[in-house]
PDB file of C-alpha atoms in Angstrom:
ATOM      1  CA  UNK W 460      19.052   3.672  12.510  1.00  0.00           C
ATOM      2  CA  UNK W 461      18.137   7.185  12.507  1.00  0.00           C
ATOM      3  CA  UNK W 462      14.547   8.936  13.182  1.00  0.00           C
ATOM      4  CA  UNK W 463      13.054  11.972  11.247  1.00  0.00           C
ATOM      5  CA  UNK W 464      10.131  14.036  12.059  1.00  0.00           C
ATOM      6  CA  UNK W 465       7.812  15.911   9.892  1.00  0.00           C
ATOM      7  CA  UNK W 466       4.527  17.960  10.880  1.00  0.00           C
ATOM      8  CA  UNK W 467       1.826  17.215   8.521  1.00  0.00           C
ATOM      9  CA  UNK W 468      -0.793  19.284   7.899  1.00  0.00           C
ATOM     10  CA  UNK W 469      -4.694  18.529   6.838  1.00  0.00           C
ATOM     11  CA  UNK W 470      -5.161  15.497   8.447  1.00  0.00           C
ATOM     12  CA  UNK W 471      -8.503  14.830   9.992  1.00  0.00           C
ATOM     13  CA  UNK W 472      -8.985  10.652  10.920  1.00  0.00           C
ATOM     14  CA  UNK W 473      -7.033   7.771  11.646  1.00  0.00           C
ATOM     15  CA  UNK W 474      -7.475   6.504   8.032  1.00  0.00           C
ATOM     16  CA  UNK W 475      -5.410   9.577   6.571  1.00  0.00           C
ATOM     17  CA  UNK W 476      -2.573   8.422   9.355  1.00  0.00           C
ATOM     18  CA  UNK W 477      -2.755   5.270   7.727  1.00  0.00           C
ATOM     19  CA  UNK W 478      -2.918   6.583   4.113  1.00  0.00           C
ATOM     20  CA  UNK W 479       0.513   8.638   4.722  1.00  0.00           C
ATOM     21  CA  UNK W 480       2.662   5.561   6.370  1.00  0.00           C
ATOM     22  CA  UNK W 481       1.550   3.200   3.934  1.00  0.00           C
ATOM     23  CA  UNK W 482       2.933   6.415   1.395  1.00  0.00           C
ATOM     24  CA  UNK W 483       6.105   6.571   3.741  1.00  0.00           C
ATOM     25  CA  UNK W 484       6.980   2.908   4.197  1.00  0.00           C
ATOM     26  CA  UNK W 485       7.321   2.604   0.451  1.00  0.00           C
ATOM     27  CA  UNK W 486      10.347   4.854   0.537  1.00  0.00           C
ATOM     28  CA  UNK W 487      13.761   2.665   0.225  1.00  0.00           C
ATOM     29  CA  UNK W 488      15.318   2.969   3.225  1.00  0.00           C
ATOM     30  CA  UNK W 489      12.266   3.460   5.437  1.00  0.00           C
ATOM     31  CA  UNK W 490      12.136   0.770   7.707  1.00  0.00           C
ATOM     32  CA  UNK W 491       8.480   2.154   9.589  1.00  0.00           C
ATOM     33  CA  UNK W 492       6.237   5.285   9.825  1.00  0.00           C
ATOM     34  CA  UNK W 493       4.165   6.370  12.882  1.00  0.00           C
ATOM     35  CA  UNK W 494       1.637   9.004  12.118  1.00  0.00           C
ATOM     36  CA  UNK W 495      -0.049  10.162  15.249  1.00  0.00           C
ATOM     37  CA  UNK W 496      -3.068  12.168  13.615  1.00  0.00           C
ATOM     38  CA  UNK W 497      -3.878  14.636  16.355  1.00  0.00           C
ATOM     39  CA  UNK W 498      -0.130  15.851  16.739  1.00  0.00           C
ATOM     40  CA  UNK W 499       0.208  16.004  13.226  1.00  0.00           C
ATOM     41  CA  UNK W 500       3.341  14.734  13.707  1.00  0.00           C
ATOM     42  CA  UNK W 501       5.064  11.487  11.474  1.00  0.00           C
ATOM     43  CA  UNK W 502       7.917   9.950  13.119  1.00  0.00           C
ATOM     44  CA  UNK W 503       9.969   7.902  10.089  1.00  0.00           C
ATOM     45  CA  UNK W 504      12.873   5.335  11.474  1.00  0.00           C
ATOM     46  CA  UNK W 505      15.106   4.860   8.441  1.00  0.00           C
ATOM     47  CA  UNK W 506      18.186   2.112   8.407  1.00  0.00           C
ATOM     48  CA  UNK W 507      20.800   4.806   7.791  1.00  0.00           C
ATOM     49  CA  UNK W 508      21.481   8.392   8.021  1.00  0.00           C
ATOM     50  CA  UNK W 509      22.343   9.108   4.291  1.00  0.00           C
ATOM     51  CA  UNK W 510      18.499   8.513   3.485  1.00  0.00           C
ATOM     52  CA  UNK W 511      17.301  11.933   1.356  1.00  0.00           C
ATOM     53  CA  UNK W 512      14.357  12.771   3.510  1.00  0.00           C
ATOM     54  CA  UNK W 513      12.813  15.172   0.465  1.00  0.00           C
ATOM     55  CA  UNK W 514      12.213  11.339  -1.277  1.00  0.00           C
ATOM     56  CA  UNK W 515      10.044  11.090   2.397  1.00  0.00           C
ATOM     57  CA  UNK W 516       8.343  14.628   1.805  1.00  0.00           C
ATOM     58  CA  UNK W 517       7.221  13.532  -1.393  1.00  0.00           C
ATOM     59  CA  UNK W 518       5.585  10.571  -0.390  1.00  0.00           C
ATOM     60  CA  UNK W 519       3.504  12.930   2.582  1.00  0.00           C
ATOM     61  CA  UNK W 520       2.718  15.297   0.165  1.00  0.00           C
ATOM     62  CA  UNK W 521       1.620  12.678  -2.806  1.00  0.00           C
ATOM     63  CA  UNK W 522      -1.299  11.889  -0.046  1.00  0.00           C
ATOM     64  CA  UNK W 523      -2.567  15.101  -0.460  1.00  0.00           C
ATOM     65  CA  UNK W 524      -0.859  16.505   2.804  1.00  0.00           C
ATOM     66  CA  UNK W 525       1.246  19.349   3.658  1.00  0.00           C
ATOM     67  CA  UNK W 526       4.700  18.220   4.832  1.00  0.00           C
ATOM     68  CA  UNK W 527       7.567  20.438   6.907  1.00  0.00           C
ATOM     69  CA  UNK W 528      10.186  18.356   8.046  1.00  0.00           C
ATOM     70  CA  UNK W 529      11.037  19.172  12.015  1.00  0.00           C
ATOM     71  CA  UNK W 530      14.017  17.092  12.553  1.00  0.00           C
ATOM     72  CA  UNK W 531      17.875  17.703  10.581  1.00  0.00           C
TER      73      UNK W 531
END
């Protein structure tokens, strides 16, 4: 298992935290997404390292939020 981190921008209620890990945890190879709204942080554990976290950008940013990953 490995962990990324991305800062997401824009977010302003619980219900957009839940908008971008449902987004997230449709990515093969996601196994869950943790979006703590206030940090604007979302914390993705994947089930192995070769995932191509730009697939997990794309699904932040298809939300409507801005996406910078934080983790390599």
């Amino acid at each position: 298992m490995a962990e990324l981190i991305f800062e997401v921008t824009g977010m302003h209620c619980s219900s957009c935290g839940l908008l971008v890990d449902d987004a997230v945890e449709d990515v093969p190879g996601v196994t869950s997404s943790t979006t703590d709204v206030r940090a604007g942080r979302t914390t993705v554990e994947v089930d192995s390292a070769g995932i191509d976290p730009s697939a997990i950008h794309d699904a932040i940013t298809s939300t409507g939020y801005t996406a910078r990953r934080l983790t390599d």
